[in-house]
Amino acid sequence: MPKIVIAGGTGFVGQYLSKRFQKMGYQVILVGRQKGNIPWTDTDGISAALEHAEMLINLAGKSVNCRYNASNKAQIFSSRTETTSILGKAIENCSHPPILWLNASTATIYRHAVDRPMTESSGEIGTGFSVEVAKKWEKTFFDFHLPHTRQVALRMAIVLGADGGVIQPFKNLVRFGLGGIQGNGDQYFSWIHIEDLFQIILFIQKHHEIDGIINCAAPNPITNKTFMGTFRSVMHRKIGLPSPKWLLEIGALLIGTETELLLKSRWVIPERLTELSFTFQFPTIGKALDDILILK
Ligand SMILES: NC(=O)c1ccc[n+]([C@@H]2O[C@H](COP(=O)([O-])OP(=O)(O)OC[C@H]3O[C@@H](n4cnc5c(N)ncnc54)[C@H](OP(=O)(O)O)[C@@H]3O)[C@@H](O)[C@H]2O)c1
């Protein structure tokens, strides 16, 4: 049975990918902190699991949906860089290393953009805490030079799927009449349907010429205003009270998160995938939300 190793595979994205790969007939081995996974401390066990694996996908990282205090910040960094480092060393110790290593990264690495979209070739790297995390995460990954393993960093936009991520909180806001714009509503919202993310992974697996950085974002990013409007219309809610920045600041403090997650303008497009003629099943937000909110 062909095998795939997923690290940090018990979360939103990992569970979806595990199920999809298992359905295709793969054995999926998980590395992580939970019972039944290979623990991060078992470096020999990780190397053994990676022997002859078709692919390693690393998704491990403490959620950024928390207040950026010193302790959380340190964990956000280390849970990404240390896990990446353990996996790279484990591959170096393999006799038959995996052919492909995909490491999660984030589209948040690009700057706050309201003037033009960010691509892999012309995008500008931003500043601030989450950008520093992304930079260090990718640097740790690309500092490994592995002769037999192709390496691709997935700069993921906000992943939309029925079973996790941001959909449930947005659903609640819209349901309670609070699904208006956040801030001035002009900030861009780059997103990707979780099934398209899975299809991108299969595409990268098949296209041996792909390495380096891939923006995993739908080709039609939208503004927050359009996103909230589409969300309301799919849920048949006419009214949605807006949330000005000051209100979001208070709300974020109360529920222990950061407004950056809502207010940063992420305008990211998948230039490389488009050039390689990748076909998105969910290219528009309407199609994606219809699928996620109605059919499921
Ligand atoms: N979802 C998105 O919209 C999105 C967008 C861009 C980038 N990303 C990145 O993609 C990755 C997967 O996203 P996700 O939504 O599936 O995240 P998630 O649901 O929060 O899952 C992340 C996984 O990381 C592991 N983890 C958490 N804290 C850890 C720690 N302190 N040390 C080691 N491992 C830890 C957990 O695995 P165990 O409990 O099994 O150890 C968890 O299953 C994350 O790194 C995230 O930053 C996500």
mmCIF file of C-alpha atoms and ligand atoms in Angstrom:
data_model
loop_
_atom_site.group_PDB
_atom_site.id
_atom_site.type_symbol
_atom_site.label_atom_id
_atom_site.label_comp_id
_atom_site.label_asym_id
_atom_site.label_seq_id
_atom_site.Cartn_x
_atom_site.Cartn_y
_atom_site.Cartn_z
ATOM 1 C CA MET A 1 0.000 0.000 0.000
ATOM 2 C CA PRO A 2 1.480 3.425 -0.898
ATOM 3 C CA LYS A 3 1.979 5.654 2.111
ATOM 4 C CA ILE A 4 1.865 9.318 2.998
ATOM 5 C CA VAL A 5 3.051 10.912 6.219
ATOM 6 C CA ILE A 6 1.142 13.909 7.567
ATOM 7 C CA ALA A 7 2.597 15.894 10.464
ATOM 8 C CA GLY A 8 0.169 18.072 12.413
ATOM 9 C CA GLY A 9 -2.487 16.021 10.682
ATOM 10 C CA THR A 10 -5.158 16.055 13.382
ATOM 11 C CA GLY A 11 -6.408 19.594 12.662
ATOM 12 C CA PHE A 12 -8.828 21.077 10.159
ATOM 13 C CA VAL A 13 -6.723 20.647 7.012
ATOM 14 C CA GLY A 14 -4.987 17.451 8.116
ATOM 15 C CA GLN A 15 -8.183 15.553 8.841
ATOM 16 C CA TYR A 16 -9.590 16.454 5.448
ATOM 17 C CA LEU A 17 -6.418 15.439 3.610
ATOM 18 C CA SER A 18 -6.122 12.196 5.592
ATOM 19 C CA LYS A 19 -9.644 11.168 4.643
ATOM 20 C CA ARG A 20 -9.151 12.044 0.983
ATOM 21 C CA PHE A 21 -5.848 10.157 0.738
ATOM 22 C CA GLN A 22 -7.252 7.137 2.587
ATOM 23 C CA LYS A 23 -10.146 7.099 0.120
ATOM 24 C CA MET A 24 -7.557 6.923 -2.674
ATOM 25 C CA GLY A 25 -6.054 3.815 -1.050
ATOM 26 C CA TYR A 26 -3.095 5.389 0.753
ATOM 27 C CA GLN A 27 -1.879 4.416 4.181
ATOM 28 C CA VAL A 28 -1.722 7.706 6.116
ATOM 29 C CA ILE A 29 0.734 7.898 9.021
ATOM 30 C CA LEU A 30 0.432 10.840 11.406
ATOM 31 C CA VAL A 31 3.184 12.605 13.335
ATOM 32 C CA GLY A 32 1.950 14.757 16.197
ATOM 33 C CA ARG A 33 1.260 15.220 19.860
ATOM 34 C CA GLN A 34 -1.905 13.184 20.067
ATOM 35 C CA LYS A 35 -2.301 9.569 21.090
ATOM 36 C CA GLY A 36 -1.772 7.163 18.214
ATOM 37 C CA ASN A 37 0.482 9.589 16.287
ATOM 38 C CA ILE A 38 4.247 9.161 16.102
ATOM 39 C CA PRO A 39 5.498 11.615 18.750
ATOM 40 C CA TRP A 40 7.896 14.390 17.758
ATOM 41 C CA THR A 41 10.482 12.986 20.186
ATOM 42 C CA ASP A 42 10.614 9.644 18.341
ATOM 43 C CA THR A 43 13.002 10.766 15.611
ATOM 44 C CA ASP A 44 13.887 7.179 14.612
ATOM 45 C CA GLY A 45 10.195 6.345 14.337
ATOM 46 C CA ILE A 46 9.639 9.390 12.128
ATOM 47 C CA SER A 47 12.512 8.398 9.834
ATOM 48 C CA ALA A 48 11.186 4.825 9.645
ATOM 49 C CA ALA A 49 7.728 6.119 8.696
ATOM 50 C CA LEU A 50 9.269 8.312 6.001
ATOM 51 C CA GLU A 51 11.182 5.432 4.352
ATOM 52 C CA HIS A 52 9.600 4.839 0.928
ATOM 53 C CA ALA A 53 6.788 7.318 1.647
ATOM 54 C CA GLU A 54 5.390 9.006 -1.457
ATOM 55 C CA MET A 55 4.917 12.274 0.308
ATOM 56 C CA LEU A 56 5.369 14.139 3.568
ATOM 57 C CA ILE A 57 2.939 16.953 4.349
ATOM 58 C CA ASN A 58 3.757 19.107 7.354
ATOM 59 C CA LEU A 59 0.874 21.136 8.760
ATOM 60 C CA ALA A 60 2.054 21.448 12.357
ATOM 61 C CA GLY A 61 1.738 24.805 14.057
ATOM 62 C CA LYS A 62 0.034 26.343 17.058
ATOM 63 C CA SER A 63 -3.102 28.163 15.909
ATOM 64 C CA VAL A 64 -2.598 31.887 15.267
ATOM 65 C CA ASN A 65 -6.118 32.472 16.528
ATOM 66 C CA CYS A 66 -4.956 33.726 19.934
ATOM 67 C CA ARG A 67 -3.619 36.917 21.541
ATOM 68 C CA TYR A 68 -0.067 37.627 20.477
ATOM 69 C CA ASN A 69 1.452 37.735 23.976
ATOM 70 C CA ALA A 70 5.055 36.680 24.572
ATOM 71 C CA SER A 71 4.277 33.066 25.445
ATOM 72 C CA ASN A 72 1.873 32.514 22.534
ATOM 73 C CA LYS A 73 4.272 34.207 20.151
ATOM 74 C CA ALA A 74 7.117 31.923 21.187
ATOM 75 C CA GLN A 75 4.923 28.842 20.719
ATOM 76 C CA ILE A 76 3.634 30.032 17.336
ATOM 77 C CA PHE A 77 7.258 30.287 16.174
ATOM 78 C CA SER A 78 8.670 27.133 17.718
ATOM 79 C CA SER A 79 5.747 24.847 16.825
ATOM 80 C CA ARG A 80 6.498 25.614 13.169
ATOM 81 C CA THR A 81 10.271 25.871 13.004
ATOM 82 C CA GLU A 82 11.143 23.021 15.386
ATOM 83 C CA THR A 83 8.731 20.570 13.748
ATOM 84 C CA THR A 84 10.024 21.495 10.283
ATOM 85 C CA SER A 85 13.559 21.006 11.502
ATOM 86 C CA ILE A 86 12.810 17.589 13.041
ATOM 87 C CA LEU A 87 11.235 16.438 9.768
ATOM 88 C CA GLY A 88 14.127 17.690 7.634
ATOM 89 C CA LYS A 89 16.649 15.859 9.815
ATOM 90 C CA ALA A 90 14.487 12.725 9.714
ATOM 91 C CA ILE A 91 14.538 12.824 5.901
ATOM 92 C CA GLU A 92 18.327 13.216 5.965
ATOM 93 C CA ASN A 93 18.478 9.989 7.976
ATOM 94 C CA CYS A 94 16.364 8.003 5.499
ATOM 95 C CA SER A 95 17.836 5.476 3.076
ATOM 96 C CA HIS A 96 14.781 5.838 0.807
ATOM 97 C CA PRO A 97 13.485 9.328 1.564
ATOM 98 C CA PRO A 98 10.065 10.580 0.441
ATOM 99 C CA ILE A 99 10.022 11.938 -3.109
ATOM 100 C CA LEU A 100 8.052 15.017 -2.104
ATOM 101 C CA TRP A 101 7.901 17.216 1.021
ATOM 102 C CA LEU A 102 5.153 19.788 1.229
ATOM 103 C CA ASN A 103 5.431 22.230 4.099
ATOM 104 C CA ALA A 104 2.583 24.523 5.080
ATOM 105 C CA SER A 105 3.248 28.233 4.840
ATOM 106 C CA THR A 106 0.882 31.146 4.627
ATOM 107 C CA ALA A 107 -0.278 33.783 2.162
ATOM 108 C CA THR A 108 -0.001 36.180 5.099
ATOM 109 C CA ILE A 109 3.709 36.370 4.264
ATOM 110 C CA TYR A 110 2.846 39.047 1.676
ATOM 111 C CA ARG A 111 2.324 42.663 2.649
ATOM 112 C CA HIS A 112 -1.035 44.317 3.350
ATOM 113 C CA ALA A 113 -2.102 44.962 -0.252
ATOM 114 C CA VAL A 114 -4.888 47.179 -1.522
ATOM 115 C CA ASP A 115 -3.117 48.361 -4.677
ATOM 116 C CA ARG A 116 -2.273 45.171 -6.557
ATOM 117 C CA PRO A 117 -2.317 41.386 -6.144
ATOM 118 C CA MET A 118 0.697 39.517 -4.802
ATOM 119 C CA THR A 119 2.131 36.657 -6.877
ATOM 120 C CA GLU A 120 5.028 34.295 -6.244
ATOM 121 C CA SER A 121 7.209 36.293 -8.651
ATOM 122 C CA SER A 122 6.184 39.888 -7.964
ATOM 123 C CA GLY A 123 4.660 39.775 -4.490
ATOM 124 C CA GLU A 124 6.331 41.797 -1.762
ATOM 125 C CA ILE A 125 6.990 40.281 1.633
ATOM 126 C CA GLY A 126 5.317 42.210 4.453
ATOM 127 C CA THR A 127 6.353 43.201 7.962
ATOM 128 C CA GLY A 128 5.135 42.370 11.460
ATOM 129 C CA PHE A 129 4.846 39.340 13.680
ATOM 130 C CA SER A 130 2.958 36.903 11.429
ATOM 131 C CA VAL A 131 5.205 37.739 8.485
ATOM 132 C CA GLU A 132 8.290 37.078 10.622
ATOM 133 C CA VAL A 133 6.826 33.694 11.581
ATOM 134 C CA ALA A 134 6.175 32.812 7.948
ATOM 135 C CA LYS A 135 9.658 33.917 6.872
ATOM 136 C CA LYS A 136 11.382 31.855 9.534
ATOM 137 C CA TRP A 137 9.119 28.866 8.806
ATOM 138 C CA GLU A 138 10.011 28.926 5.101
ATOM 139 C CA LYS A 139 13.699 29.585 5.813
ATOM 140 C CA THR A 140 13.883 26.563 8.128
ATOM 141 C CA PHE A 141 12.256 24.506 5.372
ATOM 142 C CA PHE A 142 14.393 25.701 2.465
ATOM 143 C CA ASP A 143 17.628 25.550 4.494
ATOM 144 C CA PHE A 144 17.383 21.806 3.980
ATOM 145 C CA HIS A 145 18.914 20.789 0.670
ATOM 146 C CA LEU A 146 17.709 17.264 0.110
ATOM 147 C CA PRO A 147 19.049 15.561 -2.999
ATOM 148 C CA HIS A 148 16.202 13.074 -3.435
ATOM 149 C CA THR A 149 13.234 15.030 -2.064
ATOM 150 C CA ARG A 150 11.371 17.756 -3.949
ATOM 151 C CA GLN A 151 10.358 20.585 -1.604
ATOM 152 C CA VAL A 152 7.326 22.819 -2.020
ATOM 153 C CA ALA A 153 6.107 25.456 0.448
ATOM 154 C CA LEU A 154 2.349 25.932 0.284
ATOM 155 C CA ARG A 155 1.529 29.604 0.834
ATOM 156 C CA MET A 156 -2.062 28.961 1.777
ATOM 157 C CA ALA A 157 -4.753 31.603 1.749
ATOM 158 C CA ILE A 158 -7.614 31.206 4.228
ATOM 159 C CA VAL A 159 -8.867 27.664 3.809
ATOM 160 C CA LEU A 160 -12.638 27.302 3.535
ATOM 161 C CA GLY A 161 -14.289 23.989 4.368
ATOM 162 C CA ALA A 162 -17.380 22.718 6.134
ATOM 163 C CA ASP A 163 -15.646 21.110 9.086
ATOM 164 C CA GLY A 164 -13.402 23.752 10.589
ATOM 165 C CA GLY A 165 -11.444 26.932 10.108
ATOM 166 C CA VAL A 166 -13.258 30.244 9.813
ATOM 167 C CA ILE A 167 -16.605 29.078 8.416
ATOM 168 C CA GLN A 168 -18.388 28.398 11.724
ATOM 169 C CA PRO A 169 -17.513 31.767 13.319
ATOM 170 C CA PHE A 170 -18.672 33.600 10.164
ATOM 171 C CA LYS A 171 -21.841 31.496 10.089
ATOM 172 C CA ASN A 172 -22.612 32.535 13.656
ATOM 173 C CA LEU A 173 -22.049 36.224 12.890
ATOM 174 C CA VAL A 174 -24.329 36.079 9.851
ATOM 175 C CA ARG A 175 -26.997 34.081 11.669
ATOM 176 C CA PHE A 176 -27.148 36.651 14.480
ATOM 177 C CA GLY A 177 -27.405 39.601 12.088
ATOM 178 C CA LEU A 178 -23.773 40.673 12.608
ATOM 179 C CA GLY A 179 -22.554 39.620 9.177
ATOM 180 C CA GLY A 180 -21.822 43.088 7.814
ATOM 181 C CA ILE A 181 -18.430 44.415 6.762
ATOM 182 C CA GLN A 182 -15.486 44.298 9.142
ATOM 183 C CA GLY A 183 -13.503 47.517 9.317
ATOM 184 C CA ASN A 184 -14.095 49.491 6.113
ATOM 185 C CA GLY A 185 -14.728 46.282 4.132
ATOM 186 C CA ASP A 186 -12.188 47.201 1.446
ATOM 187 C CA GLN A 187 -9.525 44.768 2.653
ATOM 188 C CA TYR A 188 -8.987 41.803 0.366
ATOM 189 C CA PHE A 189 -9.895 38.297 1.416
ATOM 190 C CA SER A 190 -7.884 35.603 -0.349
ATOM 191 C CA TRP A 191 -9.241 32.141 0.170
ATOM 192 C CA ILE A 192 -9.102 28.552 -1.099
ATOM 193 C CA HIS A 193 -11.698 25.787 -0.952
ATOM 194 C CA ILE A 194 -10.256 22.845 0.989
ATOM 195 C CA GLU A 195 -11.008 20.427 -1.878
ATOM 196 C CA ASP A 196 -9.018 22.629 -4.249
ATOM 197 C CA LEU A 197 -6.148 22.565 -1.754
ATOM 198 C CA PHE A 198 -6.247 18.763 -1.887
ATOM 199 C CA GLN A 199 -6.357 18.865 -5.703
ATOM 200 C CA ILE A 200 -3.362 21.257 -5.726
ATOM 201 C CA ILE A 201 -1.410 18.727 -3.676
ATOM 202 C CA LEU A 202 -2.227 15.968 -6.179
ATOM 203 C CA PHE A 203 -1.265 18.336 -9.017
ATOM 204 C CA ILE A 204 2.101 19.103 -7.416
ATOM 205 C CA GLN A 205 2.665 15.380 -6.867
ATOM 206 C CA LYS A 206 2.069 14.716 -10.562
ATOM 207 C CA HIS A 207 4.045 17.690 -11.887
ATOM 208 C CA HIS A 208 7.628 16.816 -11.058
ATOM 209 C CA GLU A 209 8.864 20.150 -12.368
ATOM 210 C CA ILE A 210 7.205 22.066 -9.521
ATOM 211 C CA ASP A 211 9.345 23.050 -6.576
ATOM 212 C CA GLY A 212 9.795 26.131 -4.388
ATOM 213 C CA ILE A 213 6.833 28.304 -3.511
ATOM 214 C CA ILE A 214 3.225 27.850 -4.587
ATOM 215 C CA ASN A 215 0.438 30.290 -3.731
ATOM 216 C CA CYS A 216 -2.569 28.189 -2.774
ATOM 217 C CA ALA A 217 -5.361 30.691 -3.304
ATOM 218 C CA ALA A 218 -8.420 30.787 -5.527
ATOM 219 C CA PRO A 219 -7.934 32.902 -8.659
ATOM 220 C CA ASN A 220 -10.717 35.321 -7.659
ATOM 221 C CA PRO A 221 -9.950 36.981 -4.341
ATOM 222 C CA ILE A 222 -12.609 39.409 -3.171
ATOM 223 C CA THR A 223 -12.989 42.253 -0.736
ATOM 224 C CA ASN A 224 -14.337 41.680 2.751
ATOM 225 C CA LYS A 225 -17.463 43.532 1.640
ATOM 226 C CA THR A 226 -18.082 41.048 -1.202
ATOM 227 C CA PHE A 227 -17.243 38.097 1.015
ATOM 228 C CA MET A 228 -19.713 39.115 3.716
ATOM 229 C CA GLY A 229 -22.354 40.007 1.122
ATOM 230 C CA THR A 230 -22.032 36.609 -0.582
ATOM 231 C CA PHE A 231 -22.087 34.839 2.781
ATOM 232 C CA ARG A 232 -25.311 36.638 3.736
ATOM 233 C CA SER A 233 -26.921 35.938 0.407
ATOM 234 C CA VAL A 234 -26.081 32.203 0.506
ATOM 235 C CA MET A 235 -27.534 32.095 4.036
ATOM 236 C CA HIS A 236 -30.540 34.223 2.977
ATOM 237 C CA ARG A 237 -29.865 36.958 5.500
ATOM 238 C CA LYS A 238 -30.640 40.427 4.235
ATOM 239 C CA ILE A 239 -29.308 42.374 7.183
ATOM 240 C CA GLY A 240 -25.792 42.327 8.535
ATOM 241 C CA LEU A 241 -24.602 44.948 10.976
ATOM 242 C CA PRO A 242 -21.092 46.202 10.208
ATOM 243 C CA SER A 243 -18.288 45.895 12.761
ATOM 244 C CA PRO A 244 -16.084 48.997 12.841
ATOM 245 C CA LYS A 245 -12.438 48.609 13.732
ATOM 246 C CA TRP A 246 -12.836 49.856 17.346
ATOM 247 C CA LEU A 247 -15.555 47.281 18.003
ATOM 248 C CA LEU A 248 -13.430 44.516 16.527
ATOM 249 C CA GLU A 249 -10.556 45.550 18.820
ATOM 250 C CA ILE A 250 -12.772 45.114 21.880
ATOM 251 C CA GLY A 251 -14.289 41.870 20.559
ATOM 252 C CA ALA A 252 -10.886 40.419 19.753
ATOM 253 C CA LEU A 253 -9.665 41.214 23.261
ATOM 254 C CA LEU A 254 -12.724 39.545 24.784
ATOM 255 C CA ILE A 255 -12.499 36.331 22.766
ATOM 256 C CA GLY A 256 -8.692 36.173 22.828
ATOM 257 C CA THR A 257 -7.751 36.779 19.224
ATOM 258 C CA GLU A 258 -6.206 39.489 17.007
ATOM 259 C CA THR A 259 -7.952 41.852 14.566
ATOM 260 C CA GLU A 260 -5.142 41.313 12.031
ATOM 261 C CA LEU A 261 -6.830 38.052 11.101
ATOM 262 C CA LEU A 262 -9.813 40.059 9.800
ATOM 263 C CA LEU A 263 -8.362 43.412 8.839
ATOM 264 C CA LYS A 264 -5.133 42.627 6.990
ATOM 265 C CA SER A 265 -5.690 42.980 3.256
ATOM 266 C CA ARG A 266 -4.559 39.681 1.752
ATOM 267 C CA TRP A 267 -4.615 40.088 -2.021
ATOM 268 C CA VAL A 268 -2.909 36.965 -3.298
ATOM 269 C CA ILE A 269 -3.313 35.176 -6.604
ATOM 270 C CA PRO A 270 -2.091 31.754 -7.764
ATOM 271 C CA GLU A 271 0.127 32.832 -10.646
ATOM 272 C CA ARG A 272 2.181 29.635 -10.897
ATOM 273 C CA LEU A 273 -0.817 27.303 -10.741
ATOM 274 C CA THR A 274 -2.599 29.382 -13.377
ATOM 275 C CA GLU A 275 0.459 29.298 -15.644
ATOM 276 C CA LEU A 276 0.559 25.517 -15.238
ATOM 277 C CA SER A 277 -3.155 25.360 -16.202
ATOM 278 C CA PHE A 278 -4.385 24.019 -12.873
ATOM 279 C CA THR A 279 -8.190 23.910 -12.920
ATOM 280 C CA PHE A 280 -9.955 25.113 -9.790
ATOM 281 C CA GLN A 281 -13.193 23.326 -8.951
ATOM 282 C CA PHE A 282 -14.211 26.342 -6.853
ATOM 283 C CA PRO A 283 -12.823 29.434 -8.572
ATOM 284 C CA THR A 284 -15.382 31.891 -7.197
ATOM 285 C CA ILE A 285 -16.551 32.585 -3.661
ATOM 286 C CA GLY A 286 -20.182 32.009 -4.658
ATOM 287 C CA LYS A 287 -19.430 28.490 -5.851
ATOM 288 C CA ALA A 288 -17.320 27.731 -2.789
ATOM 289 C CA LEU A 289 -19.870 28.990 -0.250
ATOM 290 C CA ASP A 290 -22.756 27.280 -2.074
ATOM 291 C CA ASP A 291 -20.864 24.029 -1.711
ATOM 292 C CA ILE A 292 -19.787 24.528 1.886
ATOM 293 C CA LEU A 293 -22.897 26.130 3.350
ATOM 294 C CA ILE A 294 -25.693 24.487 1.393
ATOM 295 C CA LEU A 295 -24.725 21.095 0.126
ATOM 296 C CA LYS A 296 -23.085 19.908 3.325
HETATM 297 N N1 LIG B 1 -6.556 26.919 7.925
HETATM 298 C C1 LIG B 1 -6.113 27.994 7.284
HETATM 299 O O1 LIG B 1 -6.904 28.844 6.820
HETATM 300 C C2 LIG B 1 -4.631 28.178 7.066
HETATM 301 C C3 LIG B 1 -4.176 29.195 6.201
HETATM 302 C C4 LIG B 1 -2.808 29.370 6.015
HETATM 303 C C5 LIG B 1 -1.914 28.553 6.684
HETATM 304 N N2 LIG B 1 -2.387 27.587 7.532
HETATM 305 C C6 LIG B 1 -1.410 26.738 8.228
HETATM 306 O O2 LIG B 1 -1.628 25.401 7.836
HETATM 307 C C7 LIG B 1 -1.442 24.513 8.941
HETATM 308 C C8 LIG B 1 -2.673 23.649 9.116
HETATM 309 O O3 LIG B 1 -3.812 24.475 9.314
HETATM 310 P P1 LIG B 1 -5.082 23.947 10.116
HETATM 311 O O4 LIG B 1 -6.176 24.919 9.863
HETATM 312 O O5 LIG B 1 -5.287 22.501 9.859
HETATM 313 O O6 LIG B 1 -4.574 24.149 11.610
HETATM 314 P P2 LIG B 1 -5.072 23.413 12.955
HETATM 315 O O7 LIG B 1 -6.454 22.866 12.776
HETATM 316 O O8 LIG B 1 -4.845 24.383 14.059
HETATM 317 O O9 LIG B 1 -4.067 22.182 13.066
HETATM 318 C C9 LIG B 1 -2.690 22.372 13.199
HETATM 319 C C10 LIG B 1 -2.018 21.150 13.777
HETATM 320 O O10 LIG B 1 -0.773 21.574 14.317
HETATM 321 C C11 LIG B 1 -0.468 20.816 15.462
HETATM 322 N N3 LIG B 1 -0.038 21.690 16.556
HETATM 323 C C12 LIG B 1 -0.749 22.637 17.207
HETATM 324 N N4 LIG B 1 -0.010 23.209 18.174
HETATM 325 C C13 LIG B 1 1.196 22.598 18.128
HETATM 326 C C14 LIG B 1 2.389 22.728 18.887
HETATM 327 N N5 LIG B 1 2.495 23.622 19.880
HETATM 328 N N6 LIG B 1 3.441 21.930 18.557
HETATM 329 C C15 LIG B 1 3.344 21.023 17.559
HETATM 330 N N7 LIG B 1 2.235 20.843 16.831
HETATM 331 C C16 LIG B 1 1.188 21.630 17.096
HETATM 332 C C17 LIG B 1 -1.723 20.060 15.878
HETATM 333 O O11 LIG B 1 -1.463 18.692 15.730
HETATM 334 P P3 LIG B 1 -1.329 17.686 16.977
HETATM 335 O O12 LIG B 1 -2.319 18.146 18.011
HETATM 336 O O13 LIG B 1 -1.671 16.379 16.348
HETATM 337 O O14 LIG B 1 0.060 17.757 17.423
HETATM 338 C C18 LIG B 1 -2.794 20.482 14.895
HETATM 339 O O15 LIG B 1 -3.506 19.384 14.416
HETATM 340 C C19 LIG B 1 -1.134 25.393 10.159
HETATM 341 O O16 LIG B 1 0.254 25.406 10.375
HETATM 342 C C20 LIG B 1 -1.625 26.769 9.740
HETATM 343 O O17 LIG B 1 -0.881 27.822 10.308
HETATM 344 C C21 LIG B 1 -3.708 27.374 7.723
#
